[in-house]
Short mmCIF file of C-alpha atoms and ligand atoms in Angstrom, two decimals:
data_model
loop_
_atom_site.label_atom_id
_atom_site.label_comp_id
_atom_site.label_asym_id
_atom_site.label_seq_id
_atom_site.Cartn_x
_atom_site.Cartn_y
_atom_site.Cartn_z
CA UNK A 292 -9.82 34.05 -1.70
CA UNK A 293 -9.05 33.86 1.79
CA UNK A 294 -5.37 34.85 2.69
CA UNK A 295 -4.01 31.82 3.96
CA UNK A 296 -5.49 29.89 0.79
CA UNK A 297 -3.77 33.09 -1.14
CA UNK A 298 0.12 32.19 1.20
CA UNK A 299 -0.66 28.42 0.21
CA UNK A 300 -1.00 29.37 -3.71
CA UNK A 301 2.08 31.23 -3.56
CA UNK A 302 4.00 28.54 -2.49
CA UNK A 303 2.46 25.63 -4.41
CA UNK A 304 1.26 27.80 -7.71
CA UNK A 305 1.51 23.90 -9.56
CA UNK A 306 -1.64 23.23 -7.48
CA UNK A 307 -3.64 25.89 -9.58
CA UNK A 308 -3.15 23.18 -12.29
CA UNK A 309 -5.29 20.30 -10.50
CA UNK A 310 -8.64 22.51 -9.88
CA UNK A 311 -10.08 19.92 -12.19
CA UNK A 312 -10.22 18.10 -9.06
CA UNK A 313 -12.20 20.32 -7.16
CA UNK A 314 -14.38 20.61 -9.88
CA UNK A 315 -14.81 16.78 -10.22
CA UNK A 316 -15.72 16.56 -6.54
CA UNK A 317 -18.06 18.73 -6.55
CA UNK A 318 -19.94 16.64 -9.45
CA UNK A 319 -18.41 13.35 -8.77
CA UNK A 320 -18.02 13.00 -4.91
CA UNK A 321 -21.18 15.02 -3.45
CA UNK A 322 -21.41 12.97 -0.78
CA UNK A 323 -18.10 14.16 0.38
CA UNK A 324 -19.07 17.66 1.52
CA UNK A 325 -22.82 16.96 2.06
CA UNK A 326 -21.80 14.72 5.17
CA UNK A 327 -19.10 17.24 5.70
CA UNK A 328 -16.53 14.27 6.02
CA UNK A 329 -12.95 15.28 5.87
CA UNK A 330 -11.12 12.28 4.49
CA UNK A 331 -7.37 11.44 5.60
CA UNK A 332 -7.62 8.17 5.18
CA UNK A 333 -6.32 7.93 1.43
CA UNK A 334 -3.42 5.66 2.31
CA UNK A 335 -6.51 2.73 4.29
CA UNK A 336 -8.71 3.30 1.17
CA UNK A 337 -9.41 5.75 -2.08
CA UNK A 338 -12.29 7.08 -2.32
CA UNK A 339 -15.21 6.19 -5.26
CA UNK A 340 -16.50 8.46 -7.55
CA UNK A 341 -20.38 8.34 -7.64
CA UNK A 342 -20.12 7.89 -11.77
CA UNK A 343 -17.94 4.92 -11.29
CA UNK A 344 -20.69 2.94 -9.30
CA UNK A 345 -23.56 4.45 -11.54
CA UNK A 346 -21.63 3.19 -14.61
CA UNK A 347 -20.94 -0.39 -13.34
CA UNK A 348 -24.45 -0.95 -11.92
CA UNK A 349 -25.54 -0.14 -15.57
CA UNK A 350 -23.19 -2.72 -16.51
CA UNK A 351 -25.08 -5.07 -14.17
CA UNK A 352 -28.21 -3.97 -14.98
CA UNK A 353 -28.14 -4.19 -18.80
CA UNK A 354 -26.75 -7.20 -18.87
CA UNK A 355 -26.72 -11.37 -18.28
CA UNK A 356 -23.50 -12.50 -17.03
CA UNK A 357 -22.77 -16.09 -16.10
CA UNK A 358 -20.06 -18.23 -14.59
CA UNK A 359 -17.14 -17.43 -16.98
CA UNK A 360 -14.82 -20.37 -18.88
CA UNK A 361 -17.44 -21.91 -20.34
CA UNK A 362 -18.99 -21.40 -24.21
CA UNK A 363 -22.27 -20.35 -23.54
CA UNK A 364 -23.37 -16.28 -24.47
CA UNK A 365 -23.60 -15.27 -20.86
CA UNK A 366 -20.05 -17.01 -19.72
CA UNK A 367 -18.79 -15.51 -22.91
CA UNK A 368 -20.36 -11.85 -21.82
CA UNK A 369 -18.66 -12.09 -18.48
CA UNK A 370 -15.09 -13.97 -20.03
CA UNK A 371 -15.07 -10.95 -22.43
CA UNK A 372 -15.08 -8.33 -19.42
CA UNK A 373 -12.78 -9.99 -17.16
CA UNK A 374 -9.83 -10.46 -19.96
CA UNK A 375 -11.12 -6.81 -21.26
CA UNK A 376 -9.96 -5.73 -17.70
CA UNK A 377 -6.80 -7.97 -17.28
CA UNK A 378 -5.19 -5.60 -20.62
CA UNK A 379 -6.57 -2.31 -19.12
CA UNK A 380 -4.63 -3.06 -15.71
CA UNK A 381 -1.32 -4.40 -17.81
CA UNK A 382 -1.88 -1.07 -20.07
CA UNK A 383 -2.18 0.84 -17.01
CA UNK A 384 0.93 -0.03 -15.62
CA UNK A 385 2.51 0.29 -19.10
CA UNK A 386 3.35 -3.64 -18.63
CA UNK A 387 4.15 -5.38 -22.15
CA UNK A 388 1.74 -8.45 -21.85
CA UNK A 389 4.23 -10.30 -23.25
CA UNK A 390 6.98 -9.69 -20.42
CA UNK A 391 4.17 -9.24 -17.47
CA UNK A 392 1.43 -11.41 -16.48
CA UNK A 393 -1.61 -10.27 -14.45
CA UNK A 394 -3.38 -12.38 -11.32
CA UNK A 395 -6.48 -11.09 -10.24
CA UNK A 396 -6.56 -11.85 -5.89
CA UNK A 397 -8.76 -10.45 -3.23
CA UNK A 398 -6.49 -8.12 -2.54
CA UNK A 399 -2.62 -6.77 -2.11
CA UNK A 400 -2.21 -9.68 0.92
CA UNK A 401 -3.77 -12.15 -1.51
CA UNK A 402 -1.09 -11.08 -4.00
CA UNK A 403 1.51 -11.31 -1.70
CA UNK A 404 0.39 -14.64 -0.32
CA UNK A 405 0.78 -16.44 -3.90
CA UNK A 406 4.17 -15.21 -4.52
CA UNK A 407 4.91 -16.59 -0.19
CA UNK A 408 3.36 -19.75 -0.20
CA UNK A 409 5.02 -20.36 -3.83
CA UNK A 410 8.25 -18.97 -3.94
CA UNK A 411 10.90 -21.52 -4.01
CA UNK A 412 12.93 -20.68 -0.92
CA UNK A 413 15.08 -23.44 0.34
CA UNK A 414 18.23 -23.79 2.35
CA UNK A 415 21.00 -21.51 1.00
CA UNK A 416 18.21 -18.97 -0.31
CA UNK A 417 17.61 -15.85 1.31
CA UNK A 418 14.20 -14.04 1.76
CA UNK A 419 15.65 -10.08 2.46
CA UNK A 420 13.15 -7.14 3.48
CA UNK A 421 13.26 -3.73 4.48
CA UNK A 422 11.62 -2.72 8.36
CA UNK A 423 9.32 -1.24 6.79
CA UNK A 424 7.23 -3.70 4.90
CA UNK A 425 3.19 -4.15 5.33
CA UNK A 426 2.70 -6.99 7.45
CA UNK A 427 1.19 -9.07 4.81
CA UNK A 428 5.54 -8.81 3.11
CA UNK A 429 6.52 -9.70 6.55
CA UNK A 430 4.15 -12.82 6.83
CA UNK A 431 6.33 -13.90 3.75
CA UNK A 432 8.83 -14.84 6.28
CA UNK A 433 6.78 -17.56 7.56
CA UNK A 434 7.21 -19.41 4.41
CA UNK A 435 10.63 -19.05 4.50
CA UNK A 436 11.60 -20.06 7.80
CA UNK A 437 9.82 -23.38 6.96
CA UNK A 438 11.58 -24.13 3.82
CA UNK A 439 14.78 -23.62 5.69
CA UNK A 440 15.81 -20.11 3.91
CA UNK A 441 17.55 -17.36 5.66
CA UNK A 442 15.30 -14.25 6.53
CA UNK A 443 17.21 -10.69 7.22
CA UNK A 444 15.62 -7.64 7.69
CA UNK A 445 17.21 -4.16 6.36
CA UNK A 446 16.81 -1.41 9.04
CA UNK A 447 15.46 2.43 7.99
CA UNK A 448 17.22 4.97 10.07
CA UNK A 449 15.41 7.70 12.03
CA UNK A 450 14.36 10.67 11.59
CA UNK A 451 13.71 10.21 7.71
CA UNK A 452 13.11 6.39 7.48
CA UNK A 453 15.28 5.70 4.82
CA UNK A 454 17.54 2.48 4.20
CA UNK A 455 21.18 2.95 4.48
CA UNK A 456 22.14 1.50 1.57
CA UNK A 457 25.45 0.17 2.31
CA UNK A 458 23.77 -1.81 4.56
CA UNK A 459 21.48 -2.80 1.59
CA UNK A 460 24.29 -3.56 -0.41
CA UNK A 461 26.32 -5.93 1.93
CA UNK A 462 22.84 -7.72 2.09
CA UNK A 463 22.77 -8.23 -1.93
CA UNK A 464 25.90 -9.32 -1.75
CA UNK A 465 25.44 -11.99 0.48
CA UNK A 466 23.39 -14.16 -1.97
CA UNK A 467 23.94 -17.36 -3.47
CA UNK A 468 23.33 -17.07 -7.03
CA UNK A 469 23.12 -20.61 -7.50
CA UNK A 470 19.80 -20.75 -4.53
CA UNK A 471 16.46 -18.61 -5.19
CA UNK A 472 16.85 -15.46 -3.32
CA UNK A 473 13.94 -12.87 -2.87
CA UNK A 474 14.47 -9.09 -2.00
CA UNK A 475 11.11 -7.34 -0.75
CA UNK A 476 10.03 -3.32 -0.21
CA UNK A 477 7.79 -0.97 -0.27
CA UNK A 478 7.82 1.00 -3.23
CA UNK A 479 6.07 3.60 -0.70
CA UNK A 480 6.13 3.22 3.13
CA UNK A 481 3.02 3.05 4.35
CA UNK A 482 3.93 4.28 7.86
CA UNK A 483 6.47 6.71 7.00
CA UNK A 484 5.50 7.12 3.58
CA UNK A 485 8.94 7.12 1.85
CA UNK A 486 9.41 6.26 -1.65
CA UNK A 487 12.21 4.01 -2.14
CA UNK A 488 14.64 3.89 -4.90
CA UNK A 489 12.98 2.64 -7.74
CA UNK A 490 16.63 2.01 -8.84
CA UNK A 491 16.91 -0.67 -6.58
CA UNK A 492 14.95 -3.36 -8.46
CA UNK A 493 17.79 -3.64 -11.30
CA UNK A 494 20.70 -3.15 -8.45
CA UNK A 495 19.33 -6.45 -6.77
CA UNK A 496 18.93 -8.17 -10.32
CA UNK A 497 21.99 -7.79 -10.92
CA UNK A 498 22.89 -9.46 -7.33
CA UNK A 499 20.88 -12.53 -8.22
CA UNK A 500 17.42 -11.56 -6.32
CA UNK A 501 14.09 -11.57 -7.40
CA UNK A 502 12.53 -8.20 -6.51
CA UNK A 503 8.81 -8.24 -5.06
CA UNK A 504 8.28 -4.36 -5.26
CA UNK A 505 4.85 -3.45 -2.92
CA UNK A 506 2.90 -0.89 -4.98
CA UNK A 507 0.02 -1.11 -2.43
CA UNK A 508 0.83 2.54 -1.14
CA UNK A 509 2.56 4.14 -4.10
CA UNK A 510 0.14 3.38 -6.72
CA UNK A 511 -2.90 4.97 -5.80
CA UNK A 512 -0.79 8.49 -6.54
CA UNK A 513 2.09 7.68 -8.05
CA UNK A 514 3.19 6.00 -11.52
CA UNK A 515 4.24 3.19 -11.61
CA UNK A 516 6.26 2.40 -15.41
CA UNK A 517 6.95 -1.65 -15.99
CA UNK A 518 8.52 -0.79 -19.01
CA UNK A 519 10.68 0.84 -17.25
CA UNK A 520 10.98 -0.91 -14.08
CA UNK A 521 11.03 -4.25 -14.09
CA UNK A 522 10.38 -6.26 -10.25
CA UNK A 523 9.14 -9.80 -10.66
CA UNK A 524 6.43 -9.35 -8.79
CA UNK A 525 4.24 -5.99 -7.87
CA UNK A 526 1.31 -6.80 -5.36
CA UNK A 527 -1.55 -3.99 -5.32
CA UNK A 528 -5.33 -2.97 -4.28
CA UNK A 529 -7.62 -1.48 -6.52
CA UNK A 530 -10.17 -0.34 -3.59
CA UNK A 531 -6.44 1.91 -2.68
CA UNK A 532 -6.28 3.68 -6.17
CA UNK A 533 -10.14 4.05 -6.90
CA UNK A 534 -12.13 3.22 -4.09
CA UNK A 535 -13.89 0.58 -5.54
CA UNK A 536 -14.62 -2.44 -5.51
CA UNK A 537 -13.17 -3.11 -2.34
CA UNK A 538 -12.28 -7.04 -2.32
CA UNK A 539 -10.03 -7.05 -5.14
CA UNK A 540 -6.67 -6.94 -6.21
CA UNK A 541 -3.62 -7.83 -8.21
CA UNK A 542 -0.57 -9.54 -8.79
CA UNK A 543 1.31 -8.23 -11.63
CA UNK A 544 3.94 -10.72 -12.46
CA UNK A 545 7.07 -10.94 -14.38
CA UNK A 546 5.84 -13.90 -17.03
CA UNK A 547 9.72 -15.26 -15.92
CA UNK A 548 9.12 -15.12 -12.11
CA UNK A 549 6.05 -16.97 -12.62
CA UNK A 550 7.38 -19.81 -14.12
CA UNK A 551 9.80 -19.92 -10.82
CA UNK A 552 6.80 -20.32 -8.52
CA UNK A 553 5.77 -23.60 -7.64
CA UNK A 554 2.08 -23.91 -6.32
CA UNK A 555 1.29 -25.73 -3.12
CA UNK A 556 -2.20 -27.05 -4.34
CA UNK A 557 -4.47 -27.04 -7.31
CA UNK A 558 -8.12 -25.72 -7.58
CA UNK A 559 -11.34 -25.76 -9.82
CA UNK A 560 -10.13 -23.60 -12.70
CA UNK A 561 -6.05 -24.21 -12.00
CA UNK A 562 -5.56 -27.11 -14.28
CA UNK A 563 -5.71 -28.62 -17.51
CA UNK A 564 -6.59 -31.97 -16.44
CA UNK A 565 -6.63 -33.30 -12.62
CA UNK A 566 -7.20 -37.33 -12.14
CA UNK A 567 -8.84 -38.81 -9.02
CA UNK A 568 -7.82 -42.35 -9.62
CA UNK A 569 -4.64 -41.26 -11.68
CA UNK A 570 -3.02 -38.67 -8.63
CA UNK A 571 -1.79 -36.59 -10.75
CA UNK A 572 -3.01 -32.93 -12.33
CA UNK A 573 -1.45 -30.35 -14.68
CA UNK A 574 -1.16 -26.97 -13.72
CA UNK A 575 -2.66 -24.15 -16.43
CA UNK A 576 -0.19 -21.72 -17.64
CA UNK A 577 0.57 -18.30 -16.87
CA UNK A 578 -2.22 -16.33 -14.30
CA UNK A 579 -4.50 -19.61 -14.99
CA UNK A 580 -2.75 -21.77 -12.79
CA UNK A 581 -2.75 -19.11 -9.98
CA UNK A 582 -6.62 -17.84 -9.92
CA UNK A 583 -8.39 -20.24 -7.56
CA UNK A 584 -12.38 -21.57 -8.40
CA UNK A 585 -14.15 -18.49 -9.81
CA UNK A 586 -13.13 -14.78 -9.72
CA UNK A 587 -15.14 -11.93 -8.80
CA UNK A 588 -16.50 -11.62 -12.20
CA UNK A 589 -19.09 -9.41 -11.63
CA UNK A 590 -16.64 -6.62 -9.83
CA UNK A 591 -13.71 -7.07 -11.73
CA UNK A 592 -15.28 -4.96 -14.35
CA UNK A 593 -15.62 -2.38 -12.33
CA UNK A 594 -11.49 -2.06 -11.87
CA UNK A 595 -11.16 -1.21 -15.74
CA UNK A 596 -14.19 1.24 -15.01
CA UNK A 597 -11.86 2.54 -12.19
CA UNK A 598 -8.88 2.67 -14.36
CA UNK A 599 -10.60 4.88 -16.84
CA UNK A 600 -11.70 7.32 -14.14
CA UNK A 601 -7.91 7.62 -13.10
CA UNK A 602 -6.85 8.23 -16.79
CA UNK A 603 -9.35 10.48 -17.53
CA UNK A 604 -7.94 12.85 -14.82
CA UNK A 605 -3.98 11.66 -15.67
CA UNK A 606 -2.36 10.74 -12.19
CA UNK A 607 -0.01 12.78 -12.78
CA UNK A 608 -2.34 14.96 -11.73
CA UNK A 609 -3.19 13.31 -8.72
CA UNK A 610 0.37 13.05 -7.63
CA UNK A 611 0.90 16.97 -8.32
CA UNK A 612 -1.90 17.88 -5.84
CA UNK A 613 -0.52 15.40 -3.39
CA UNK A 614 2.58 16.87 -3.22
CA UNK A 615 1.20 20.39 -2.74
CA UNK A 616 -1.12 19.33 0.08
CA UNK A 617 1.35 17.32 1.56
CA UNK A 618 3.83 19.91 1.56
CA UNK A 619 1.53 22.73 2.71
CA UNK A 620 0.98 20.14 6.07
CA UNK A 621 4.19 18.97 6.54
CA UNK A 622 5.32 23.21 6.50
CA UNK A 623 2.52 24.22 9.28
CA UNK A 624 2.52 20.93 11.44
CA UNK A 625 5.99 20.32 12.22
CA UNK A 626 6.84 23.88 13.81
CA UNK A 627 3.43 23.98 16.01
CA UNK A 628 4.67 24.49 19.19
CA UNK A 629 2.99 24.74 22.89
CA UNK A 630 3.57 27.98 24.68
CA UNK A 631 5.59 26.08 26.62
CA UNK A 632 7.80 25.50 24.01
CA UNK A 633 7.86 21.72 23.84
CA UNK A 634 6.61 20.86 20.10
CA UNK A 635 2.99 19.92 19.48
CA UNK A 636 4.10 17.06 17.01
CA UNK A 637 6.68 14.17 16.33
CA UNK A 638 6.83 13.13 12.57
CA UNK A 639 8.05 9.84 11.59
CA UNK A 640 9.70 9.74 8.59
CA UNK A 641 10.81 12.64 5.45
CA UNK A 642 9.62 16.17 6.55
CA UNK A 643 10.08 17.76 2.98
CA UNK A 644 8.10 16.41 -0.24
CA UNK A 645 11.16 15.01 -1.81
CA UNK A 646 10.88 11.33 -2.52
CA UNK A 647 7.97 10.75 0.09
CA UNK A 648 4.33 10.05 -0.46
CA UNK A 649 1.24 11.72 1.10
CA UNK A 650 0.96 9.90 4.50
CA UNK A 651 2.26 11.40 7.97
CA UNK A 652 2.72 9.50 10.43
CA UNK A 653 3.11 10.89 13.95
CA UNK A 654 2.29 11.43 17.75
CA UNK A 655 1.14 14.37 19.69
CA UNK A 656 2.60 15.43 22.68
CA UNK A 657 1.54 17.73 25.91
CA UNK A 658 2.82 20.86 26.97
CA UNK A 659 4.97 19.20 29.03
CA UNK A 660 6.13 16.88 26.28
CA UNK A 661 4.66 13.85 27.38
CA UNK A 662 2.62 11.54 24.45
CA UNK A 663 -0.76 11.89 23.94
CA UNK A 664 -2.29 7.80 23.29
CA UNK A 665 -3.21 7.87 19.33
CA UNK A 666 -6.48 6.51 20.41
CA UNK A 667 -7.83 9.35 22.20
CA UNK A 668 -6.13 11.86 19.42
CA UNK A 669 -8.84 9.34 16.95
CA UNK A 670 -11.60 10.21 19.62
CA UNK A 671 -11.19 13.97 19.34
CA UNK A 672 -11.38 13.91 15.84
CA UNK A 673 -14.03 11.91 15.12
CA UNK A 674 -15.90 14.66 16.64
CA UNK A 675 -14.85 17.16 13.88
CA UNK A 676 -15.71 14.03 11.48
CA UNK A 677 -11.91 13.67 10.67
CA UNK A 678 -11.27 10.02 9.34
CA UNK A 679 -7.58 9.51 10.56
CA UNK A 680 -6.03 6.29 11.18
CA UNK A 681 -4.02 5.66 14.20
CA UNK A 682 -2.03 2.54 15.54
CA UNK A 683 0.56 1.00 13.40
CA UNK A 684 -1.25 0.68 10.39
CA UNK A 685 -0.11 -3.18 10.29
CA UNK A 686 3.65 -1.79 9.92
CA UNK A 687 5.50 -3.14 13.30
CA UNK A 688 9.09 -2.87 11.82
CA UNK A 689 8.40 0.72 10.87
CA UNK A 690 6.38 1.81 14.38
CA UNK A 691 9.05 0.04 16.47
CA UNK A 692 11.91 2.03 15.05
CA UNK A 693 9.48 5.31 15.38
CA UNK A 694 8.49 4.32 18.54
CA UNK A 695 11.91 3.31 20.21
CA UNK A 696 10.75 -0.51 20.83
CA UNK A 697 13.60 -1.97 21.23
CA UNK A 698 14.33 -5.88 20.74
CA UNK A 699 15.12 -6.44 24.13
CA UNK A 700 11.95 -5.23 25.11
CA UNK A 701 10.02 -7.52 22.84
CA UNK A 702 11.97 -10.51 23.89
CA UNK A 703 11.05 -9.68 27.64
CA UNK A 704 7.51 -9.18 26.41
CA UNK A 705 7.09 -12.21 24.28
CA UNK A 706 8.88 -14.56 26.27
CA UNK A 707 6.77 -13.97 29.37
CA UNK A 708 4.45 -17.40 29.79
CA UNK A 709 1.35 -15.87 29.79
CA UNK A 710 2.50 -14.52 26.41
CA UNK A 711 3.25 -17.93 24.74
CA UNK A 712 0.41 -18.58 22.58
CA UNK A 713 -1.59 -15.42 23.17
CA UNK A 714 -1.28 -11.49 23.45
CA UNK A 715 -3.66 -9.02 23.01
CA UNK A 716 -2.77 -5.40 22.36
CA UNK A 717 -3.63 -3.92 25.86
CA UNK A 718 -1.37 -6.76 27.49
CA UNK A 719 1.48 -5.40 25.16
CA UNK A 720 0.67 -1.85 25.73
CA UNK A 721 1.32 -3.21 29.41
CA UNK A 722 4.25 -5.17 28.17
CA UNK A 723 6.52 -2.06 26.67
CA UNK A 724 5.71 0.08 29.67
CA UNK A 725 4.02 2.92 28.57
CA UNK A 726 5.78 3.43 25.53
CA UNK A 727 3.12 4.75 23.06
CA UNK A 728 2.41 1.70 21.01
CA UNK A 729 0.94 3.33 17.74
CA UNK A 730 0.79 6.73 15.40
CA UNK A 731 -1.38 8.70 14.00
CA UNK A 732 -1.42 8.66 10.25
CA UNK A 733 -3.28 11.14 7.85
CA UNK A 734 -3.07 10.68 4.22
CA UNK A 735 -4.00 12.66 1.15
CA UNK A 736 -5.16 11.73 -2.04
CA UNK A 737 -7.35 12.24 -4.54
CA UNK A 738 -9.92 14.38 -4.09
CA UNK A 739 -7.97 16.00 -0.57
CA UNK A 740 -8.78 19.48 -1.40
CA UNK A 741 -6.87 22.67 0.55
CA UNK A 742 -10.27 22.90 2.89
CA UNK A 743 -9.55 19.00 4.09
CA UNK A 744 -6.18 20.11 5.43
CA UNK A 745 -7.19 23.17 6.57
CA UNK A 746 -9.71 21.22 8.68
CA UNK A 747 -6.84 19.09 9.99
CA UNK A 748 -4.58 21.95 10.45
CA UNK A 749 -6.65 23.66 12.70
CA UNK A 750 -7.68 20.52 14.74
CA UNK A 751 -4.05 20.38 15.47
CA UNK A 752 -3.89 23.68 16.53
CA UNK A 753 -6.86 23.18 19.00
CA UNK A 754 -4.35 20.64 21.06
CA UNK A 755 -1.78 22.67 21.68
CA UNK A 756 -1.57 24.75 25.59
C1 PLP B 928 2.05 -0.94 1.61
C2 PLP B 928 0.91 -1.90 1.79
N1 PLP B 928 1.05 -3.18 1.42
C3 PLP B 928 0.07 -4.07 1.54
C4 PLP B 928 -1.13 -3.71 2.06
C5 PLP B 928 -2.21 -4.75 2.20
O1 PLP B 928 -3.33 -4.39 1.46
P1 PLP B 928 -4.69 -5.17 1.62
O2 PLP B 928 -5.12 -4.97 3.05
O3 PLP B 928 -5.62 -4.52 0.66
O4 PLP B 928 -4.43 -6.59 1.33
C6 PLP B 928 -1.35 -2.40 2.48
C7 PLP B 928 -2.62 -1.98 3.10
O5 PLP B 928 -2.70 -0.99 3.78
C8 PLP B 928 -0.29 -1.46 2.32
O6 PLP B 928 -0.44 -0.18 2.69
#
């Protein structure tokens, strides 16, 4: 045992409890350490097991699935799998399927898109969000602005990220109980990887807001109870917590909320009866009425295959070795310094492990303190076959706090008539003057193992003067 691996141990002796892991990569994730990857991209995608593609080709293989909703054997082969994985995701999440519905969607923005395009907002109402929010929560704000609701945003303060929640709670206040009011956020950042209060979701209830809590970023290592917490709506990705299939996710939905939502169209499979001549149709109940034409039938079995794999290893288990390996790089980045003095790193966001996921997010600077552009930090390590993520991982609220981007400065920008209708990201690099424009984001999960951030570490060190 090396020493440093020996110093790491000492500090983090919870992580000797998630070997397990190690050993499952080593049977499960070969590929991993044959193409001597090192993965940090856990927060863009999981990571599949080998045994959970082997088991659903087998699936495929072995059997005749057709075009579910219909009576014949095959439709009833593939009806039988799809519901059988609609109660392992509600069990999953603990979600009584009598209080929580389940939507399968393409993905987390598909999720989020139903609940936007069908929430009621109307003058009076309020859609409320913190900076932080994916862009596929902020695009939610389209919908709103056109049904004449008011849209505020909730800051998060530097260095840690976090809302003030005073601030948070004048904003609850200011609802009309009387109007439909929706309060979104991240139940993990994923720019600055803060965990949110929980807590919140029943706060905001109690204000007269539906809560849309995004479990995108928190679920893949983190539980998630619904029988304990209860948000109306809870968009996710499967390809985030397993890896595969990519192209598929969820919205888990409050059976309540969902009666609130009022669809803009209807589609093959929606209904109970549509009429040509008559104009009229009437929308299915419950997840029916939102699950457009046919679903993925042939991959959604593969998410209860996925779920299993999670269970088997109890992600609890997961989250324990995140925290250790996020901990052991947030202890050795964040005091690297150039001989010169001038630190090698800036974090955005919580630099212990309390209440924070296992993304950083940062930017690397010179010896003499200038920023180093995120893209050629990517360049250099692809080289060591590091898969980081840098720009602003579709989080603009977030990176323009980091970043110092002020409003002003985006006015200028946008209003500039060559920026109308169309701006690509070079003319806004151009546009905030130099400013770095992105971050650099590694993320742990899974299968990280102390070798993975090792590798990272020590890529780090190789920038410094
Ligand atoms: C917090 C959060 N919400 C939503 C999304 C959108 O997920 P998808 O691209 O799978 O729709 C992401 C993706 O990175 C995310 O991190």
């Amino acid at each position: 045992m090396s020493d440093v691996y020996s110093e790491f141990l000492a500090k983090y002796p919870s992580y000797t409890t998630t070997v397990k892991l190690d050993d499952l990569r080593a049977a499960d994730y070969t590929r991993l350490d044959h193409k001597g990857q090192v993965y940090l991209d856990y927060t863009g995608a999981g990571i599949y097991a080998e045994s959970q593609v082997n088991k659903h080709r087998q699936l495929l293989l072995e059997n005749v699935y057709g075009n579910p909703h219909s009576s014949n054997p095959s439709s009833i082969a593939a009806t039988q799998l799809v519901e059988s994985a609609r109660a392992s995701v509600l069990a999953y999440f603990n979600a009584a399927p009598e209080e929580y519905d389940l939507i399968f969607t393409a993905n987390a923005s598909g999720a989020l898109k139903l609940v936007g395009e069908s929430y009621p907002f109307g003058p009076g109402g309020q859609y409320l969000l913190t900076f932080d929010n994916h862009n596929s929560v902020n695009g939610i704000r389209e919908f709103a602005h056109a049904k004449g609701a008011r849209v505020t945003y909730i800051p998060v303060a530097l260095p840690d990220m976090r809302v003030v929640e005073t601030q948070l709670e004048e904003a609850w206040e200011q609802a009309d109980p009387k109007m439909r009011n929706l309060f979104a956020y991240p139940a993990q950042s994923n720019f600055s990887a803060v965990q949110h209060p929980l807590e919140w979701i029943e706060r905001a209830h109690a204000r007269g807001w539906d809560v849309l809590l995004d479990a995108a970023a928190f679920a893949p290592s983190n539980r998630l109870d619904l029988a304990v917490w209860k948000p109306d709506f809870v968009p996710l990705s499967f390809y985030k917590m397993f890896g595969y299939p990519s192209g598929l996710g969820a919205l888990l939905a409050r059976r309540q909320a969902l009666t609130k939502l009022q669809r803009p169209w209807f589609a093959g499979g929606t209904i109970t009866v549509a009429s040509v001549q008559g104009d009229k149709y009437y929308l299915a109940d419950g997840h029916t009425a939102f699950e457009d034409g046919t679903l993925d039938y042939l991959n959604i079995p593969a998410v209860e295959i996925g779920l299993k794999h999670i269970e088997a290893i109890g992600i609890e288990l997961i989250h324990e070795r995140v925290r250790c390996l996020t901990g052991w790089l947030l202890e050795n980045l964040i005091p690297m310094q150039h001989s010169s003095g001038v630190p090698l790193v800036r974090l955005y966001g919580p630099t212990t492990t309390e209440k924070r996921g296992g993304a950083l997010s940062m930017n690397f600077f010179n010896t003499r303190g200038q920023a180093i552009d995120h893209r050629a930090i990517e360049d250099e390590a692809n080289k060591s076959n590091i898969s980081l993520r840098t720009g602003c991982f579709c989080n603009p609220g977030a990176g323009e706090l980091a970043l110092g981007i002020s409003r002003l400065e985006l006015a200028v920008c946008f209003s500039q008539p060559l920026h109308e209708q169309r701006l690509s990201i070079d003319d806004f690099r151009l546009c905030i003057d130099g400013k770095s424009s992105g971050a650099v984001r590694v993320s742990v999960g899974l299968v990280t193992n102390f070798d993975d951030v090792q590798a990272f570490l020590g890529f780090a060190r190789g920038l410094l003067g």
